[in-house]
Amino acid sequence: MSTEQTSIAGDRDRGVSRTPIVIALVGSEFSGKTIIGKSLAEKFGTEPVVAGDMVRAARDRGETAIDLRCKEILERGEYLTGAEMLQLAAEWFARSQEDVIILDGFLRSTQEVEGFLPALKKAGIVPRQLFIPFLRTPVWAPHIRLEEIRTDPFSPRKIRLEDNPDTLTKRLTAFYTNLGERTLKAKK
């Protein structure tokens, strides 16, 4: 562990918190979260934390039980449970030293919403400001966007193995399940 990491861990043990601005972009697949996240990241001089990228990186590592679980859920076209996503996110939060944290694709379950602030706090993060914008898109629009990406040879977005109509339908169903409840809890 480097001196800097030791110092950070020591500060957290003594209850010293970092107070970044936290922006959690919430929306269905293909709702524009990543485009907005990249734009905000450029403005603030940081990198967005994309939930899907975090899951794919864990799958590619393949070292721990959660890494293997990421491989399994990606193959089935599903989401991690809220507890599993919070576990991955908490590891990232603990390492992050950003003044602005931009999250793309989190808060997809009631469990994630309820555990979000505790996970930040456990990592020594108390948001100076917390923004949770919801990006609305008609329920049919992601299917059209997926087809455009799949058929446009000039699309800047690369097609991933999990980008197919069946997986998209599963993920949209999961996203819209309990959406009202999650939204109310996030506002508290």
PDB file of N, CA and C in Angstrom, residues 96-140:
ATOM      1  N   SER A  96     -11.580   5.989  -5.130  1.00  0.00           N
ATOM      2  CA  SER A  96     -11.765   7.248  -5.842  1.00  0.00           C
ATOM      3  C   SER A  96     -11.249   8.446  -5.055  1.00  0.00           C
ATOM      4  N   GLN A  97     -10.606   9.337  -5.760  1.00  0.00           N
ATOM      5  CA  GLN A  97     -10.166  10.595  -5.167  1.00  0.00           C
ATOM      6  C   GLN A  97     -10.724  11.785  -5.938  1.00  0.00           C
ATOM      7  N   GLU A  98     -11.746  11.550  -6.741  1.00  0.00           N
ATOM      8  CA  GLU A  98     -12.319  12.594  -7.586  1.00  0.00           C
ATOM      9  C   GLU A  98     -13.081  13.640  -6.776  1.00  0.00           C
ATOM     10  N   ASP A  99     -13.054  14.882  -7.245  1.00  0.00           N
ATOM     11  CA  ASP A  99     -13.842  15.960  -6.631  1.00  0.00           C
ATOM     12  C   ASP A  99     -15.276  15.957  -7.139  1.00  0.00           C
ATOM     13  N   VAL A 100     -15.473  15.348  -8.306  1.00  0.00           N
ATOM     14  CA  VAL A 100     -16.812  15.189  -8.881  1.00  0.00           C
ATOM     15  C   VAL A 100     -16.927  13.730  -9.313  1.00  0.00           C
ATOM     16  N   ILE A 101     -17.931  13.036  -8.809  1.00  0.00           N
ATOM     17  CA  ILE A 101     -18.156  11.640  -9.170  1.00  0.00           C
ATOM     18  C   ILE A 101     -19.416  11.581 -10.025  1.00  0.00           C
ATOM     19  N   ILE A 102     -19.263  11.101 -11.256  1.00  0.00           N
ATOM     20  CA  ILE A 102     -20.383  10.989 -12.187  1.00  0.00           C
ATOM     21  C   ILE A 102     -20.661   9.509 -12.405  1.00  0.00           C
ATOM     22  N   LEU A 103     -21.825   9.068 -11.977  1.00  0.00           N
ATOM     23  CA  LEU A 103     -22.213   7.659 -12.055  1.00  0.00           C
ATOM     24  C   LEU A 103     -23.227   7.474 -13.176  1.00  0.00           C
ATOM     25  N   ASP A 104     -22.985   6.481 -14.001  1.00  0.00           N
ATOM     26  CA  ASP A 104     -23.834   6.197 -15.153  1.00  0.00           C
ATOM     27  C   ASP A 104     -24.331   4.766 -15.029  1.00  0.00           C
ATOM     28  N   GLY A 105     -25.628   4.598 -14.770  1.00  0.00           N
ATOM     29  CA  GLY A 105     -26.209   3.264 -14.774  1.00  0.00           C
ATOM     30  C   GLY A 105     -26.365   2.624 -13.413  1.00  0.00           C
ATOM     31  N   PHE A 106     -26.372   3.410 -12.372  1.00  0.00           N
ATOM     32  CA  PHE A 106     -26.580   2.879 -11.028  1.00  0.00           C
ATOM     33  C   PHE A 106     -28.027   3.127 -10.611  1.00  0.00           C
ATOM     34  N   LEU A 107     -28.367   2.729  -9.420  1.00  0.00           N
ATOM     35  CA  LEU A 107     -29.695   2.931  -8.829  1.00  0.00           C
ATOM     36  C   LEU A 107     -30.783   2.250  -9.651  1.00  0.00           C
ATOM     37  N   ARG A 108     -30.498   1.025 -10.100  1.00  0.00           N
ATOM     38  CA  ARG A 108     -31.449   0.262 -10.913  1.00  0.00           C
ATOM     39  C   ARG A 108     -32.355  -0.631 -10.087  1.00  0.00           C
ATOM     40  N   SER A 109     -32.127  -0.671  -8.777  1.00  0.00           N
ATOM     41  CA  SER A 109     -32.988  -1.492  -7.924  1.00  0.00           C
ATOM     42  C   SER A 109     -33.240  -0.731  -6.623  1.00  0.00           C
ATOM     43  N   THR A 110     -34.305  -1.111  -5.931  1.00  0.00           N
ATOM     44  CA  THR A 110     -34.617  -0.481  -4.644  1.00  0.00           C
ATOM     45  C   THR A 110     -33.450  -0.684  -3.684  1.00  0.00           C
ATOM     46  N   GLN A 111     -32.842  -1.857  -3.711  1.00  0.00           N
ATOM     47  CA  GLN A 111     -31.713  -2.143  -2.827  1.00  0.00           C
ATOM     48  C   GLN A 111     -30.531  -1.210  -3.114  1.00  0.00           C
ATOM     49  N   GLU A 112     -30.262  -0.917  -4.389  1.00  0.00           N
ATOM     50  CA  GLU A 112     -29.187   0.018  -4.730  1.00  0.00           C
ATOM     51  C   GLU A 112     -29.504   1.416  -4.219  1.00  0.00           C
ATOM     52  N   VAL A 113     -30.741   1.847  -4.380  1.00  0.00           N
ATOM     53  CA  VAL A 113     -31.124   3.181  -3.904  1.00  0.00           C
ATOM     54  C   VAL A 113     -30.947   3.266  -2.393  1.00  0.00           C
ATOM     55  N   GLU A 114     -31.444   2.261  -1.673  1.00  0.00           N
ATOM     56  CA  GLU A 114     -31.353   2.280  -0.208  1.00  0.00           C
ATOM     57  C   GLU A 114     -29.912   2.172   0.283  1.00  0.00           C
ATOM     58  N   GLY A 115     -29.061   1.446  -0.441  1.00  0.00           N
ATOM     59  CA  GLY A 115     -27.686   1.246   0.004  1.00  0.00           C
ATOM     60  C   GLY A 115     -26.678   2.237  -0.547  1.00  0.00           C
ATOM     61  N   PHE A 116     -27.131   3.145  -1.419  1.00  0.00           N
ATOM     62  CA  PHE A 116     -26.228   4.064  -2.110  1.00  0.00           C
ATOM     63  C   PHE A 116     -25.492   5.002  -1.147  1.00  0.00           C
ATOM     64  N   LEU A 117     -26.220   5.764  -0.358  1.00  0.00           N
ATOM     65  CA  LEU A 117     -25.568   6.693   0.572  1.00  0.00           C
ATOM     66  C   LEU A 117     -24.749   5.965   1.638  1.00  0.00           C
ATOM     67  N   PRO A 118     -25.243   4.851   2.209  1.00  0.00           N
ATOM     68  CA  PRO A 118     -24.395   4.109   3.140  1.00  0.00           C
ATOM     69  C   PRO A 118     -23.088   3.610   2.497  1.00  0.00           C
ATOM     70  N   ALA A 119     -23.143   3.197   1.225  1.00  0.00           N
ATOM     71  CA  ALA A 119     -21.925   2.737   0.543  1.00  0.00           C
ATOM     72  C   ALA A 119     -20.943   3.890   0.372  1.00  0.00           C
ATOM     73  N   LEU A 120     -21.463   5.062   0.030  1.00  0.00           N
ATOM     74  CA  LEU A 120     -20.595   6.249  -0.067  1.00  0.00           C
ATOM     75  C   LEU A 120     -19.974   6.558   1.291  1.00  0.00           C
ATOM     76  N   LYS A 121     -20.806   6.555   2.321  1.00  0.00           N
ATOM     77  CA  LYS A 121     -20.332   6.889   3.669  1.00  0.00           C
ATOM     78  C   LYS A 121     -19.271   5.904   4.132  1.00  0.00           C
ATOM     79  N   LYS A 122     -19.488   4.624   3.872  1.00  0.00           N
ATOM     80  CA  LYS A 122     -18.522   3.595   4.262  1.00  0.00           C
ATOM     81  C   LYS A 122     -17.164   3.850   3.603  1.00  0.00           C
ATOM     82  N   ALA A 123     -17.186   4.404   2.396  1.00  0.00           N
ATOM     83  CA  ALA A 123     -15.949   4.717   1.668  1.00  0.00           C
ATOM     84  C   ALA A 123     -15.383   6.081   2.085  1.00  0.00           C
ATOM     85  N   GLY A 124     -16.004   6.729   3.071  1.00  0.00           N
ATOM     86  CA  GLY A 124     -15.512   8.030   3.519  1.00  0.00           C
ATOM     87  C   GLY A 124     -15.964   9.188   2.661  1.00  0.00           C
ATOM     88  N   ILE A 125     -17.065   9.004   1.941  1.00  0.00           N
ATOM     89  CA  ILE A 125     -17.578  10.040   1.040  1.00  0.00           C
ATOM     90  C   ILE A 125     -18.905  10.553   1.570  1.00  0.00           C
ATOM     91  N   VAL A 126     -18.961  11.857   1.815  1.00  0.00           N
ATOM     92  CA  VAL A 126     -20.202  12.521   2.176  1.00  0.00           C
ATOM     93  C   VAL A 126     -20.417  13.584   1.100  1.00  0.00           C
ATOM     94  N   PRO A 127     -21.370  13.354   0.171  1.00  0.00           N
ATOM     95  CA  PRO A 127     -21.512  14.277  -0.954  1.00  0.00           C
ATOM     96  C   PRO A 127     -21.767  15.713  -0.512  1.00  0.00           C
ATOM     97  N   ARG A 128     -20.996  16.617  -1.074  1.00  0.00           N
ATOM     98  CA  ARG A 128     -21.219  18.056  -0.864  1.00  0.00           C
ATOM     99  C   ARG A 128     -22.547  18.428  -1.520  1.00  0.00           C
ATOM    100  N   GLN A 129     -22.777  17.866  -2.694  1.00  0.00           N
ATOM    101  CA  GLN A 129     -24.049  18.015  -3.399  1.00  0.00           C
ATOM    102  C   GLN A 129     -24.331  16.682  -4.083  1.00  0.00           C
ATOM    103  N   LEU A 130     -25.590  16.297  -4.120  1.00  0.00           N
ATOM    104  CA  LEU A 130     -25.992  15.056  -4.763  1.00  0.00           C
ATOM    105  C   LEU A 130     -27.094  15.372  -5.766  1.00  0.00           C
ATOM    106  N   PHE A 131     -26.840  15.018  -7.019  1.00  0.00           N
ATOM    107  CA  PHE A 131     -27.821  15.211  -8.083  1.00  0.00           C
ATOM    108  C   PHE A 131     -28.166  13.841  -8.650  1.00  0.00           C
ATOM    109  N   ILE A 132     -29.470  13.583  -8.809  1.00  0.00           N
ATOM    110  CA  ILE A 132     -29.911  12.314  -9.396  1.00  0.00           C
ATOM    111  C   ILE A 132     -30.918  12.633 -10.501  1.00  0.00           C
ATOM    112  N   PRO A 133     -30.419  13.026 -11.683  1.00  0.00           N
ATOM    113  CA  PRO A 133     -31.344  13.300 -12.789  1.00  0.00           C
ATOM    114  C   PRO A 133     -31.858  12.001 -13.411  1.00  0.00           C
ATOM    115  N   PHE A 134     -33.138  11.991 -13.725  1.00  0.00           N
ATOM    116  CA  PHE A 134     -33.766  10.847 -14.387  1.00  0.00           C
ATOM    117  C   PHE A 134     -33.957  11.195 -15.851  1.00  0.00           C
ATOM    118  N   LEU A 135     -33.395  10.381 -16.720  1.00  0.00           N
ATOM    119  CA  LEU A 135     -33.479  10.615 -18.160  1.00  0.00           C
ATOM    120  C   LEU A 135     -34.642   9.808 -18.713  1.00  0.00           C
ATOM    121  N   ARG A 136     -35.692  10.513 -19.077  1.00  0.00           N
ATOM    122  CA  ARG A 136     -36.886   9.841 -19.595  1.00  0.00           C
ATOM    123  C   ARG A 136     -36.718   9.541 -21.074  1.00  0.00           C
ATOM    124  N   THR A 137     -37.201   8.388 -21.449  1.00  0.00           N
ATOM    125  CA  THR A 137     -37.221   8.003 -22.852  1.00  0.00           C
ATOM    126  C   THR A 137     -38.437   7.102 -23.046  1.00  0.00           C
ATOM    127  N   PRO A 138     -39.121   7.210 -24.168  1.00  0.00           N
ATOM    128  CA  PRO A 138     -40.251   6.304 -24.386  1.00  0.00           C
ATOM    129  C   PRO A 138     -39.775   4.854 -24.331  1.00  0.00           C
ATOM    130  N   VAL A 139     -40.595   3.974 -23.807  1.00  0.00           N
ATOM    131  CA  VAL A 139     -40.206   2.581 -23.591  1.00  0.00           C
ATOM    132  C   VAL A 139     -39.800   1.889 -24.893  1.00  0.00           C
ATOM    133  N   TRP A 140     -40.311   2.313 -26.017  1.00  0.00           N
ATOM    134  CA  TRP A 140     -39.980   1.684 -27.290  1.00  0.00           C
ATOM    135  C   TRP A 140     -38.689   2.234 -27.887  1.00  0.00           C
TER     136      TRP A 140
END
